[in-house]
mmCIF file of C-alpha atoms in Angstrom:
data_model
loop_
_atom_site.group_PDB
_atom_site.id
_atom_site.type_symbol
_atom_site.label_atom_id
_atom_site.label_comp_id
_atom_site.label_asym_id
_atom_site.label_seq_id
_atom_site.Cartn_x
_atom_site.Cartn_y
_atom_site.Cartn_z
ATOM 1 C CA MET X 1 -0.054 -20.953 20.264
ATOM 2 C CA LEU X 2 -1.493 -19.706 16.999
ATOM 3 C CA TYR X 3 -3.196 -16.346 16.943
ATOM 4 C CA ASP X 4 -6.084 -16.405 14.518
ATOM 5 C CA ASP X 5 -5.678 -13.129 12.626
ATOM 6 C CA PRO X 6 -9.087 -11.749 11.601
ATOM 7 C CA ARG X 7 -7.742 -8.788 9.650
ATOM 8 C CA PRO X 8 -9.026 -8.654 6.077
ATOM 9 C CA ILE X 9 -7.349 -10.286 3.106
ATOM 10 C CA SER X 10 -7.867 -9.162 -0.481
ATOM 11 C CA LEU X 11 -7.202 -10.963 -3.738
ATOM 12 C CA LEU X 12 -6.341 -8.861 -6.782
ATOM 13 C CA THR X 13 -6.772 -10.584 -10.114
ATOM 14 C CA GLY X 14 -5.782 -9.583 -13.619
ATOM 15 C CA HIS X 15 -2.474 -9.134 -15.407
ATOM 16 C CA SER X 16 -1.890 -5.638 -14.001
ATOM 17 C CA ALA X 17 -2.562 -6.489 -10.340
ATOM 18 C CA VAL X 18 1.059 -6.168 -9.177
ATOM 19 C CA GLU X 19 1.506 -2.923 -11.085
ATOM 20 C CA ALA X 20 -1.704 -1.498 -9.647
ATOM 21 C CA ILE X 21 -0.644 -1.972 -6.033
ATOM 22 C CA SER X 22 2.962 -1.045 -6.828
ATOM 23 C CA LYS X 23 1.871 2.388 -8.081
ATOM 24 C CA LEU X 24 0.388 3.124 -4.668
ATOM 25 C CA SER X 25 3.219 1.680 -2.613
ATOM 26 C CA THR X 26 6.343 3.347 -1.242
ATOM 27 C CA ASN X 27 8.408 0.644 -2.927
ATOM 28 C CA ARG X 28 8.409 -1.044 -6.296
ATOM 29 C CA LEU X 29 6.891 -4.515 -6.091
ATOM 30 C CA SER X 30 7.866 -7.410 -8.295
ATOM 31 C CA VAL X 31 6.230 -10.448 -6.734
ATOM 32 C CA ASN X 32 6.113 -13.482 -8.964
ATOM 33 C CA LYS X 33 6.264 -17.255 -8.743
ATOM 34 C CA GLU X 34 9.911 -17.254 -7.632
ATOM 35 C CA ASN X 35 9.802 -14.141 -5.432
ATOM 36 C CA ASN X 36 6.440 -14.796 -3.881
ATOM 37 C CA VAL X 37 6.336 -12.473 -0.840
ATOM 38 C CA GLU X 38 6.979 -8.736 -0.577
ATOM 39 C CA ARG X 39 5.542 -5.924 1.483
ATOM 40 C CA ALA X 40 3.816 -2.771 0.346
ATOM 41 C CA VAL X 41 3.323 0.400 2.359
ATOM 42 C CA VAL X 42 0.434 2.595 1.260
ATOM 43 C CA CYS X 43 0.372 6.179 2.548
ATOM 44 C CA ASP X 44 -1.874 9.185 2.261
ATOM 45 C CA GLY X 45 -0.810 12.395 0.538
ATOM 46 C CA SER X 46 0.918 13.514 3.732
ATOM 47 C CA GLY X 47 3.157 10.474 3.641
ATOM 48 C CA ARG X 48 1.483 8.824 6.627
ATOM 49 C CA VAL X 49 0.718 5.130 6.654
ATOM 50 C CA LEU X 50 -2.722 3.812 5.783
ATOM 51 C CA ASP X 51 -1.816 0.149 5.408
ATOM 52 C CA ALA X 52 1.269 -2.061 5.201
ATOM 53 C CA PRO X 53 0.088 -5.301 3.633
ATOM 54 C CA HIS X 54 2.319 -8.241 2.888
ATOM 55 C CA ILE X 55 1.876 -9.077 -0.785
ATOM 56 C CA VAL X 56 1.813 -12.749 -1.695
ATOM 57 C CA TRP X 57 1.938 -14.039 -5.251
ATOM 58 C CA ASP X 58 -0.558 -16.789 -5.865
ATOM 59 C CA GLU X 59 -1.747 -18.731 -8.892
ATOM 60 C CA SER X 60 -5.120 -17.097 -8.513
ATOM 61 C CA GLY X 61 -3.803 -13.531 -8.229
ATOM 62 C CA VAL X 62 -2.039 -11.253 -5.789
ATOM 63 C CA ILE X 63 -2.970 -11.604 -2.125
ATOM 64 C CA LEU X 64 -2.902 -8.573 0.189
ATOM 65 C CA LEU X 65 -2.653 -9.322 3.913
ATOM 66 C CA HIS X 66 -3.971 -6.052 5.265
ATOM 67 C CA THR X 67 -2.733 -4.655 8.570
ATOM 68 C CA THR X 68 -5.910 -2.639 9.032
ATOM 69 C CA SER X 69 -8.915 -4.089 10.831
ATOM 70 C CA TYR X 70 -11.104 -2.873 7.962
ATOM 71 C CA LYS X 71 -11.007 -2.906 4.187
ATOM 72 C CA PRO X 72 -8.899 0.120 3.278
ATOM 73 C CA ASP X 73 -10.380 2.746 0.971
ATOM 74 C CA TYR X 74 -7.553 2.656 -1.557
ATOM 75 C CA LEU X 75 -8.872 -0.685 -2.778
ATOM 76 C CA LYS X 76 -11.641 1.214 -4.559
ATOM 77 C CA SER X 77 -9.205 2.978 -6.852
ATOM 78 C CA VAL X 78 -7.326 -0.294 -7.399
ATOM 79 C CA ALA X 79 -10.606 -2.012 -8.275
ATOM 80 C CA ARG X 80 -11.391 0.764 -10.707
ATOM 81 C CA THR X 81 -8.029 0.414 -12.433
ATOM 82 C CA LEU X 82 -8.222 -3.371 -12.616
ATOM 83 C CA SER X 83 -11.777 -3.274 -13.952
ATOM 84 C CA LYS X 84 -10.530 -1.710 -17.191
ATOM 85 C CA GLY X 85 -8.888 -5.045 -17.929
ATOM 86 C CA SER X 86 -10.206 -8.340 -16.701
ATOM 87 C CA GLY X 87 -9.098 -7.807 -13.109
ATOM 88 C CA GLN X 88 -11.032 -7.561 -9.881
ATOM 89 C CA VAL X 89 -10.582 -6.972 -6.168
ATOM 90 C CA MET X 90 -12.091 -9.804 -4.161
ATOM 91 C CA ASP X 91 -12.464 -10.467 -0.460
ATOM 92 C CA ALA X 92 -10.316 -13.498 0.372
ATOM 93 C CA THR X 93 -10.626 -13.245 4.164
ATOM 94 C CA GLY X 94 -12.766 -16.361 4.311
ATOM 95 C CA ALA X 95 -10.709 -18.251 1.775
ATOM 96 C CA ILE X 96 -7.325 -18.204 3.548
ATOM 97 C CA ASP X 97 -6.426 -19.191 7.117
ATOM 98 C CA ARG X 98 -4.131 -16.507 8.501
ATOM 99 C CA PHE X 99 -2.311 -16.939 11.816
ATOM 100 C CA LEU X 100 0.461 -15.243 13.756
ATOM 101 C CA CYS X 101 2.791 -17.218 15.986
ATOM 102 C CA HIS X 102 6.120 -17.119 17.806
ATOM 103 C CA ARG X 103 8.722 -18.669 15.531
ATOM 104 C CA ASP X 104 9.449 -21.433 18.051
ATOM 105 C CA GLN X 105 5.798 -22.348 18.275
ATOM 106 C CA CYS X 106 4.704 -22.400 14.659
ATOM 107 C CA PRO X 107 3.348 -25.510 12.966
ATOM 108 C CA ASP X 108 5.953 -27.784 11.423
ATOM 109 C CA GLN X 109 4.297 -27.828 8.044
ATOM 110 C CA ALA X 110 2.564 -24.815 6.697
ATOM 111 C CA GLY X 111 1.281 -23.454 3.439
ATOM 112 C CA LEU X 112 3.335 -20.296 3.620
ATOM 113 C CA VAL X 113 5.400 -18.689 6.383
ATOM 114 C CA ILE X 114 6.645 -15.086 6.536
ATOM 115 C CA ASP X 115 9.389 -14.875 9.164
ATOM 116 C CA ASN X 116 11.369 -12.341 11.181
ATOM 117 C CA LEU X 117 8.528 -10.046 12.170
ATOM 118 C CA GLY X 118 7.380 -8.295 15.317
ATOM 119 C CA VAL X 119 9.137 -8.010 18.666
ATOM 120 C CA MET X 120 12.844 -8.716 18.098
ATOM 121 C CA GLY X 121 11.844 -10.314 14.774
ATOM 122 C CA LYS X 122 10.660 -13.453 16.555
ATOM 123 C CA TYR X 123 7.173 -13.771 15.083
ATOM 124 C CA SER X 124 5.767 -15.161 11.877
ATOM 125 C CA ILE X 125 2.711 -14.994 9.699
ATOM 126 C CA VAL X 126 1.458 -18.441 8.708
ATOM 127 C CA LEU X 127 -1.048 -18.949 5.924
ATOM 128 C CA ASN X 128 -3.039 -22.154 5.602
ATOM 129 C CA PRO X 129 -1.050 -24.190 8.168
ATOM 130 C CA THR X 130 -1.485 -27.910 8.335
ATOM 131 C CA ARG X 131 -3.971 -28.433 11.126
ATOM 132 C CA SER X 132 -2.795 -30.333 14.178
ATOM 133 C CA GLU X 133 -4.537 -31.034 17.452
ATOM 134 C CA LYS X 134 -1.465 -29.966 19.405
ATOM 135 C CA TRP X 135 -1.912 -26.367 18.301
ATOM 136 C CA THR X 136 -4.343 -24.231 20.177
ATOM 137 C CA ASN X 137 -5.443 -21.035 18.577
ATOM 138 C CA THR X 138 -6.947 -17.908 19.986
ATOM 139 C CA ARG X 139 -8.387 -14.897 18.251
ATOM 140 C CA LEU X 140 -5.980 -12.026 17.734
ATOM 141 C CA THR X 141 -6.974 -8.846 19.567
ATOM 142 C CA PRO X 142 -5.373 -5.378 19.429
ATOM 143 C CA GLU X 143 -3.878 -6.079 22.879
ATOM 144 C CA VAL X 144 -2.184 -9.246 21.617
ATOM 145 C CA LEU X 145 -0.989 -7.415 18.503
ATOM 146 C CA ILE X 146 0.675 -4.800 20.686
ATOM 147 C CA GLU X 147 2.240 -7.538 22.817
ATOM 148 C CA ILE X 148 3.827 -9.336 19.870
ATOM 149 C CA GLY X 149 4.773 -6.220 17.911
ATOM 150 C CA GLY X 150 1.989 -5.750 15.401
ATOM 151 C CA LEU X 151 0.316 -2.787 13.794
ATOM 152 C CA THR X 152 -3.106 -1.779 15.044
ATOM 153 C CA ASP X 153 -5.473 0.887 13.790
ATOM 154 C CA ASP X 154 -3.726 3.233 16.250
ATOM 155 C CA HIS X 155 -0.570 2.979 14.141
ATOM 156 C CA LEU X 156 -2.442 3.438 10.869
ATOM 157 C CA LYS X 157 -5.260 5.698 9.632
ATOM 158 C CA GLY X 158 -2.703 8.267 8.435
ATOM 159 C CA ARG X 159 -1.284 8.972 11.876
ATOM 160 C CA TYR X 160 2.405 8.128 11.479
ATOM 161 C CA LEU X 161 5.143 8.200 8.887
ATOM 162 C CA PRO X 162 6.459 4.767 7.878
ATOM 163 C CA HIS X 163 9.850 5.729 9.319
ATOM 164 C CA HIS X 164 8.313 6.059 12.759
ATOM 165 C CA ILE X 165 6.530 2.719 12.932
ATOM 166 C CA GLY X 166 9.226 0.355 11.784
ATOM 167 C CA LEU X 167 8.593 0.526 8.048
ATOM 168 C CA ALA X 168 11.450 2.802 6.934
ATOM 169 C CA ASP X 169 13.085 0.006 4.962
ATOM 170 C CA TYR X 170 10.098 -0.047 2.630
ATOM 171 C CA VAL X 171 10.415 3.599 1.659
ATOM 172 C CA ARG X 172 12.336 3.507 -1.600
ATOM 173 C CA LEU X 173 12.437 6.522 -3.799
ATOM 174 C CA ASP X 174 12.948 4.538 -7.000
ATOM 175 C CA ASN X 175 9.259 3.830 -7.508
ATOM 176 C CA GLY X 176 8.357 7.174 -9.047
ATOM 177 C CA CYS X 177 5.286 8.971 -7.791
ATOM 178 C CA TYR X 178 3.135 7.474 -5.066
ATOM 179 C CA PRO X 179 0.902 9.142 -2.482
ATOM 180 C CA GLY X 180 3.215 10.754 0.070
ATOM 181 C CA GLN X 181 6.327 10.493 -2.095
ATOM 182 C CA GLU X 182 7.038 14.227 -2.015
ATOM 183 C CA ILE X 183 7.090 14.193 1.799
ATOM 184 C CA HIS X 184 9.351 11.154 1.931
ATOM 185 C CA ALA X 185 11.705 12.625 -0.688
ATOM 186 C CA ARG X 186 11.993 15.830 1.314
ATOM 187 C CA MET X 187 12.786 13.828 4.444
ATOM 188 C CA ASP X 188 15.392 11.855 2.572
ATOM 189 C CA SER X 189 17.230 14.946 1.368
ATOM 190 C CA ARG X 190 16.720 17.415 4.194
ATOM 191 C CA ASN X 191 15.551 15.754 7.362
ATOM 192 C CA PRO X 192 16.602 12.108 7.635
ATOM 193 C CA ASN X 193 14.625 9.987 10.053
ATOM 194 C CA LYS X 194 16.152 9.688 13.524
ATOM 195 C CA LYS X 195 13.354 7.862 15.305
ATOM 196 C CA LYS X 196 12.171 4.311 15.734
ATOM 197 C CA MET X 197 9.328 2.390 17.303
ATOM 198 C CA ILE X 198 9.988 0.362 20.433
ATOM 199 C CA TRP X 199 8.051 -2.071 22.597
ATOM 200 C CA ILE X 200 7.838 -1.006 26.246
ATOM 201 C CA GLU X 201 6.834 -3.174 29.180
ATOM 202 C CA PHE X 202 5.842 -1.523 32.458
ATOM 203 C CA GLU X 203 5.443 -3.039 35.899
ATOM 204 C CA ASP X 204 2.009 -1.432 36.093
ATOM 205 C CA PRO X 205 -0.080 0.083 33.298
ATOM 206 C CA PRO X 206 1.077 3.683 32.802
ATOM 207 C CA ASN X 207 -1.421 6.498 33.040
ATOM 208 C CA GLN X 208 0.489 8.929 30.854
ATOM 209 C CA ASN X 209 1.141 9.392 27.129
ATOM 210 C CA SER X 210 4.899 9.764 27.163
ATOM 211 C CA LEU X 211 7.937 9.006 29.284
ATOM 212 C CA ILE X 212 11.568 10.062 29.475
ATOM 213 C CA ILE X 213 13.633 6.983 28.655
ATOM 214 C CA SER X 214 17.425 7.148 28.585
ATOM 215 C CA GLY X 215 17.241 10.928 28.362
ATOM 216 C CA PHE X 216 14.825 11.004 25.407
ATOM 217 C CA ASN X 217 11.124 11.714 25.403
ATOM 218 C CA CYS X 218 9.269 8.621 24.229
ATOM 219 C CA LYS X 219 5.773 9.295 22.913
ATOM 220 C CA PHE X 220 3.355 6.385 23.274
ATOM 221 C CA ILE X 221 1.413 5.538 20.137
ATOM 222 C CA THR X 222 -0.850 2.816 21.468
ATOM 223 C CA PRO X 223 -3.463 3.249 24.192
ATOM 224 C CA SER X 224 -1.991 2.634 27.616
ATOM 225 C CA GLY X 225 -4.628 0.286 28.979
ATOM 226 C CA GLY X 226 -2.179 -2.526 29.620
ATOM 227 C CA ARG X 227 1.378 -3.075 30.751
ATOM 228 C CA ILE X 228 2.744 -3.007 27.203
ATOM 229 C CA VAL X 229 2.704 -0.043 24.844
ATOM 230 C CA HIS X 230 4.505 0.968 21.661
ATOM 231 C CA GLY X 231 6.386 4.244 21.635
ATOM 232 C CA ILE X 232 8.478 6.378 19.282
ATOM 233 C CA ILE X 233 11.938 7.381 20.459
ATOM 234 C CA GLU X 234 15.321 8.518 19.124
ATOM 235 C CA ASP X 235 16.830 5.661 17.162
ATOM 236 C CA SER X 236 20.095 5.848 19.090
ATOM 237 C CA THR X 237 18.298 4.619 22.222
ATOM 238 C CA GLU X 238 19.548 1.194 23.218
ATOM 239 C CA VAL X 239 16.872 -1.299 24.127
ATOM 240 C CA GLY X 240 16.869 -3.170 27.412
ATOM 241 C CA PHE X 241 15.953 -2.234 30.969
ATOM 242 C CA HIS X 242 15.779 1.455 31.850
ATOM 243 C CA ASP X 243 15.144 3.230 35.137
ATOM 244 C CA THR X 244 12.526 5.899 34.662
ATOM 245 C CA ALA X 245 10.476 8.279 36.797
ATOM 246 C CA ILE X 246 7.750 5.652 37.142
ATOM 247 C CA GLY X 247 9.947 2.637 37.699
ATOM 248 C CA THR X 248 11.965 0.214 35.639
ATOM 249 C CA VAL X 249 10.765 -0.474 32.110
ATOM 250 C CA ASN X 250 11.862 -3.126 29.644
ATOM 251 C CA THR X 251 12.204 -2.029 26.035
ATOM 252 C CA LEU X 252 12.667 -4.087 22.883
ATOM 253 C CA ASP X 253 12.966 -3.328 19.174
ATOM 254 C CA ILE X 254 10.028 -4.057 16.908
ATOM 255 C CA LEU X 255 11.481 -5.317 13.666
ATOM 256 C CA ASN X 256 9.103 -5.276 10.736
ATOM 257 C CA ALA X 257 5.834 -4.901 12.630
ATOM 258 C CA LEU X 258 3.305 -7.642 11.951
ATOM 259 C CA MET T 1 -0.256 -24.329 -5.810
ATOM 260 C CA SER T 2 -2.831 -21.833 -4.719
ATOM 261 C CA LEU T 3 -3.381 -20.535 -1.188
ATOM 262 C CA VAL T 4 -6.906 -19.554 -2.087
ATOM 263 C CA GLY T 5 -9.206 -22.463 -1.507
ATOM 264 C CA GLY T 6 -12.308 -23.261 -3.453
ATOM 265 C CA GLY T 7 -14.691 -21.758 -0.918
ATOM 266 C CA GLY T 8 -14.870 -18.615 1.113
ATOM 267 C CA LEU T 9 -13.968 -16.175 -1.613
ATOM 268 C CA GLY T 10 -16.111 -13.043 -1.479
ATOM 269 C CA LEU T 11 -17.797 -11.288 -4.339
ATOM 270 C CA PRO T 12 -15.736 -8.821 -6.396
ATOM 271 C CA MET T 13 -15.622 -5.305 -5.022
ATOM 272 C CA ALA T 14 -18.296 -3.269 -6.750
ATOM 273 C CA VAL T 15 -16.995 -0.349 -8.778
ATOM 274 C CA GLU T 16 -19.752 2.160 -9.385
ATOM 275 C CA ILE T 17 -18.855 4.573 -12.140
ATOM 276 C CA ASP T 18 -21.030 7.119 -13.899
ATOM 277 C CA VAL T 19 -20.151 6.636 -17.534
ATOM 278 C CA VAL T 20 -20.431 10.004 -19.289
ATOM 279 C CA ASN T 21 -19.916 11.080 -22.862
ATOM 280 C CA VAL T 22 -16.375 12.341 -22.902
ATOM 281 C CA ASP T 23 -15.631 15.745 -24.312
ATOM 282 C CA ILE T 24 -12.024 16.890 -24.325
ATOM 283 C CA SER T 25 -10.253 19.838 -25.855
ATOM 284 C CA VAL T 26 -6.898 19.583 -27.564
ATOM 285 C CA THR T 27 -4.776 22.661 -28.147
ATOM 286 C CA LYS T 28 -3.129 23.245 -31.523
ATOM 287 C CA ALA T 29 0.267 22.559 -29.967
ATOM 288 C CA ALA T 30 -0.952 19.226 -28.613
ATOM 289 C CA GLU T 31 -2.568 18.318 -31.926
ATOM 290 C CA ASN T 32 0.686 19.012 -33.768
ATOM 291 C CA ALA T 33 2.600 16.922 -31.231
ATOM 292 C CA ILE T 34 0.165 14.022 -31.633
ATOM 293 C CA LEU T 35 0.412 14.165 -35.424
ATOM 294 C CA GLU T 36 4.197 14.287 -35.250
ATOM 295 C CA THR T 37 4.408 11.470 -32.710
ATOM 296 C CA MET T 38 2.068 9.226 -34.686
ATOM 297 C CA SER T 39 3.160 10.282 -38.169
ATOM 298 C CA ASN T 40 4.877 6.974 -38.934
ATOM 299 C CA ASP T 41 2.231 4.810 -37.300
ATOM 300 C CA ASP T 42 -0.282 2.640 -39.105
ATOM 301 C CA ASP T 43 -3.904 3.693 -39.198
ATOM 302 C CA ASP T 44 -4.811 1.091 -36.564
ATOM 303 C CA GLN T 45 -2.609 2.835 -33.993
ATOM 304 C CA VAL T 46 -4.493 4.925 -31.448
ATOM 305 C CA LEU T 47 -3.611 7.163 -28.521
ATOM 306 C CA ILE T 48 -5.148 5.970 -25.257
ATOM 307 C CA ILE T 49 -5.417 8.428 -22.370
ATOM 308 C CA SER T 50 -6.224 6.814 -19.040
ATOM 309 C CA ALA T 51 -6.247 7.448 -15.302
ATOM 310 C CA ASP T 52 -4.910 4.675 -13.085
ATOM 311 C CA SER T 53 -4.615 4.460 -9.314
ATOM 312 C CA GLY T 54 -1.258 5.787 -8.114
ATOM 313 C CA GLY T 55 0.841 8.896 -8.351
ATOM 314 C CA CYS T 56 1.294 11.527 -5.683
ATOM 315 C CA SER T 57 -2.366 12.471 -5.570
ATOM 316 C CA GLY T 58 -4.237 9.190 -5.967
ATOM 317 C CA TYR T 59 -4.704 8.895 -9.727
ATOM 318 C CA MET T 60 -2.033 9.062 -12.375
ATOM 319 C CA TYR T 61 -2.455 9.938 -16.043
ATOM 320 C CA ASP T 62 -1.157 7.541 -18.628
ATOM 321 C CA MET T 63 -0.845 8.105 -22.365
ATOM 322 C CA LYS T 64 0.203 5.410 -24.764
ATOM 323 C CA VAL T 65 0.129 4.779 -28.485
ATOM 324 C CA VAL T 66 -1.034 1.225 -29.091
ATOM 325 C CA GLU T 67 -2.782 -0.913 -31.634
ATOM 326 C CA ARG T 68 -6.523 -0.283 -31.502
ATOM 327 C CA PRO T 69 -7.863 -2.545 -28.702
ATOM 328 C CA GLU T 70 -10.286 -5.261 -29.746
ATOM 329 C CA GLU T 71 -12.473 -5.002 -26.672
ATOM 330 C CA ASP T 72 -15.393 -2.612 -26.336
ATOM 331 C CA GLY T 73 -15.736 0.077 -23.716
ATOM 332 C CA TYR T 74 -13.737 2.920 -25.247
ATOM 333 C CA GLN T 75 -14.939 6.301 -26.443
ATOM 334 C CA GLU T 76 -13.227 7.768 -29.479
ATOM 335 C CA ILE T 77 -12.293 11.363 -30.208
ATOM 336 C CA VAL T 78 -10.680 12.118 -33.557
ATOM 337 C CA VAL T 79 -8.082 14.882 -33.653
ATOM 338 C CA GLY T 80 -6.389 15.726 -36.943
ATOM 339 C CA GLY T 81 -7.347 12.320 -38.283
ATOM 340 C CA LYS T 82 -5.808 10.467 -35.349
ATOM 341 C CA SER T 83 -7.903 8.597 -32.806
ATOM 342 C CA ILE T 84 -7.772 9.279 -29.088
ATOM 343 C CA LEU T 85 -9.485 6.616 -26.967
ATOM 344 C CA ILE T 86 -10.720 7.000 -23.391
ATOM 345 C CA HIS T 87 -12.128 4.025 -21.511
ATOM 346 C CA ASP T 88 -15.709 4.319 -20.246
ATOM 347 C CA ARG T 89 -14.369 3.612 -16.755
ATOM 348 C CA ASP T 90 -12.188 6.711 -16.952
ATOM 349 C CA SER T 91 -14.879 8.863 -18.521
ATOM 350 C CA ASP T 92 -15.995 10.621 -15.333
ATOM 351 C CA LEU T 93 -12.388 11.369 -14.370
ATOM 352 C CA LEU T 94 -11.250 12.610 -17.769
ATOM 353 C CA ASN T 95 -14.315 14.345 -19.158
ATOM 354 C CA GLY T 96 -13.572 17.998 -19.829
ATOM 355 C CA ILE T 97 -9.787 17.758 -19.781
ATOM 356 C CA GLU T 98 -7.655 20.041 -21.871
ATOM 357 C CA LEU T 99 -4.677 18.423 -23.528
ATOM 358 C CA ASP T 100 -1.818 20.797 -24.178
ATOM 359 C CA TYR T 101 1.806 20.403 -25.216
ATOM 360 C CA LYS T 102 4.663 22.477 -23.875
ATOM 361 C CA ASP T 103 7.906 22.522 -25.807
ATOM 362 C CA THR T 104 10.272 23.266 -22.950
ATOM 363 C CA LEU T 105 13.404 21.499 -21.765
ATOM 364 C CA MET T 106 12.226 21.316 -18.158
ATOM 365 C CA GLY T 107 8.751 19.912 -17.496
ATOM 366 C CA GLY T 108 7.876 19.854 -21.161
ATOM 367 C CA GLY T 109 5.678 17.420 -23.030
ATOM 368 C CA PHE T 110 1.959 16.754 -22.883
ATOM 369 C CA GLN T 111 0.127 18.575 -20.110
ATOM 370 C CA ILE T 112 -3.377 17.803 -18.890
ATOM 371 C CA THR T 113 -5.594 20.332 -17.178
ATOM 372 C CA ASN T 114 -8.422 18.495 -15.476
ATOM 373 C CA PRO T 115 -11.519 20.274 -14.146
ATOM 374 C CA ASN T 116 -12.414 17.136 -12.135
ATOM 375 C CA ALA T 117 -9.230 17.289 -10.074
ATOM 376 C CA SER T 118 -9.432 18.787 -6.615
ATOM 377 C CA LYS T 119 -5.668 18.481 -6.230
ATOM 378 C CA SER T 120 -2.703 17.645 -8.392
ATOM 379 C CA CYS T 121 0.983 17.013 -7.866
ATOM 380 C CA GLY T 122 3.807 19.341 -8.781
ATOM 381 C CA CYS T 123 4.839 17.490 -11.917
ATOM 382 C CA GLY T 124 1.260 17.488 -13.200
ATOM 383 C CA GLN T 125 1.148 13.760 -13.844
ATOM 384 C CA SER T 126 -1.252 12.842 -11.092
ATOM 385 C CA PHE T 127 -4.424 14.184 -9.571
ATOM 386 C CA GLY T 128 -7.015 13.390 -6.989
#
């Protein structure tokens, strides 16, 4: 099964494209022909995540696989910076086929695969796969994204710190100033992150916004319309089956949310 | 190999900028620092002040001494015989700035006070 990912894709052109996105990201980016995939995390001034695009080097420029369902606003300032040279920000959504799939069910031959993402790191992003009749594809919805461990607009829009939605590894304080850097630096020195995002499966859809799991309060961060939600909990919580006040729940780690 | 096929690519994102005639003020301390910094440079060397996306507050100042760019699109301000260039595309962000120089061990160097900034970061190198 391939999930056809409709989220927007941008192409940045010009010699300063990598630098332009790197100056907004929580980590220093150095994508090039040899190191052709990295991930950026762009935050607001409060250090909360606006977008976490995978960055793909391409002969035609730098490709941003946005996690938002819309074109993020920060692209305007990037476009402004690039326009002083010969660079541009272009919409590449219609120019690249972007799919998500379970790693055991991905096409054999693909243009580009980014592995070890999502629930238990078992999902992949596939760009421009070789088409085969044996693969069925269905359009990716927010519900499917939650099921496979992806980021939805509920995770983004400046609601959560990167540390809380599985993106802590991308917060590096060697990139100089970026929006939110002061908050992240303060956390690093005074209040280290002790939380993580988990995937929770219920027997029936819950009608509450939090739940005590293994002695810790787990706050749900996705709407609880279905049997699966994402929640934030103490990072010492072991995943697996837990007995709770509303029945047994199954929890899994989300590694590198899609 | 390119992942971007021949078709389907959208138009470039439009960047609407009001190009204004840039007027900046430079304090005597900053003028002296510019003259000292560029004293050994050839006449074709210029100081470019720009605002790029990034920094703690959304835009980050950049200052660099480079060979005079060949392309058009820059506005020139002459201070003490040295040229300061500001790109038209930064003109609305940098118009009205005051360039100062502080000779202190901590946080010293060129300082920019920008009337267009609604916020700025602690180190003074970025604004929004």
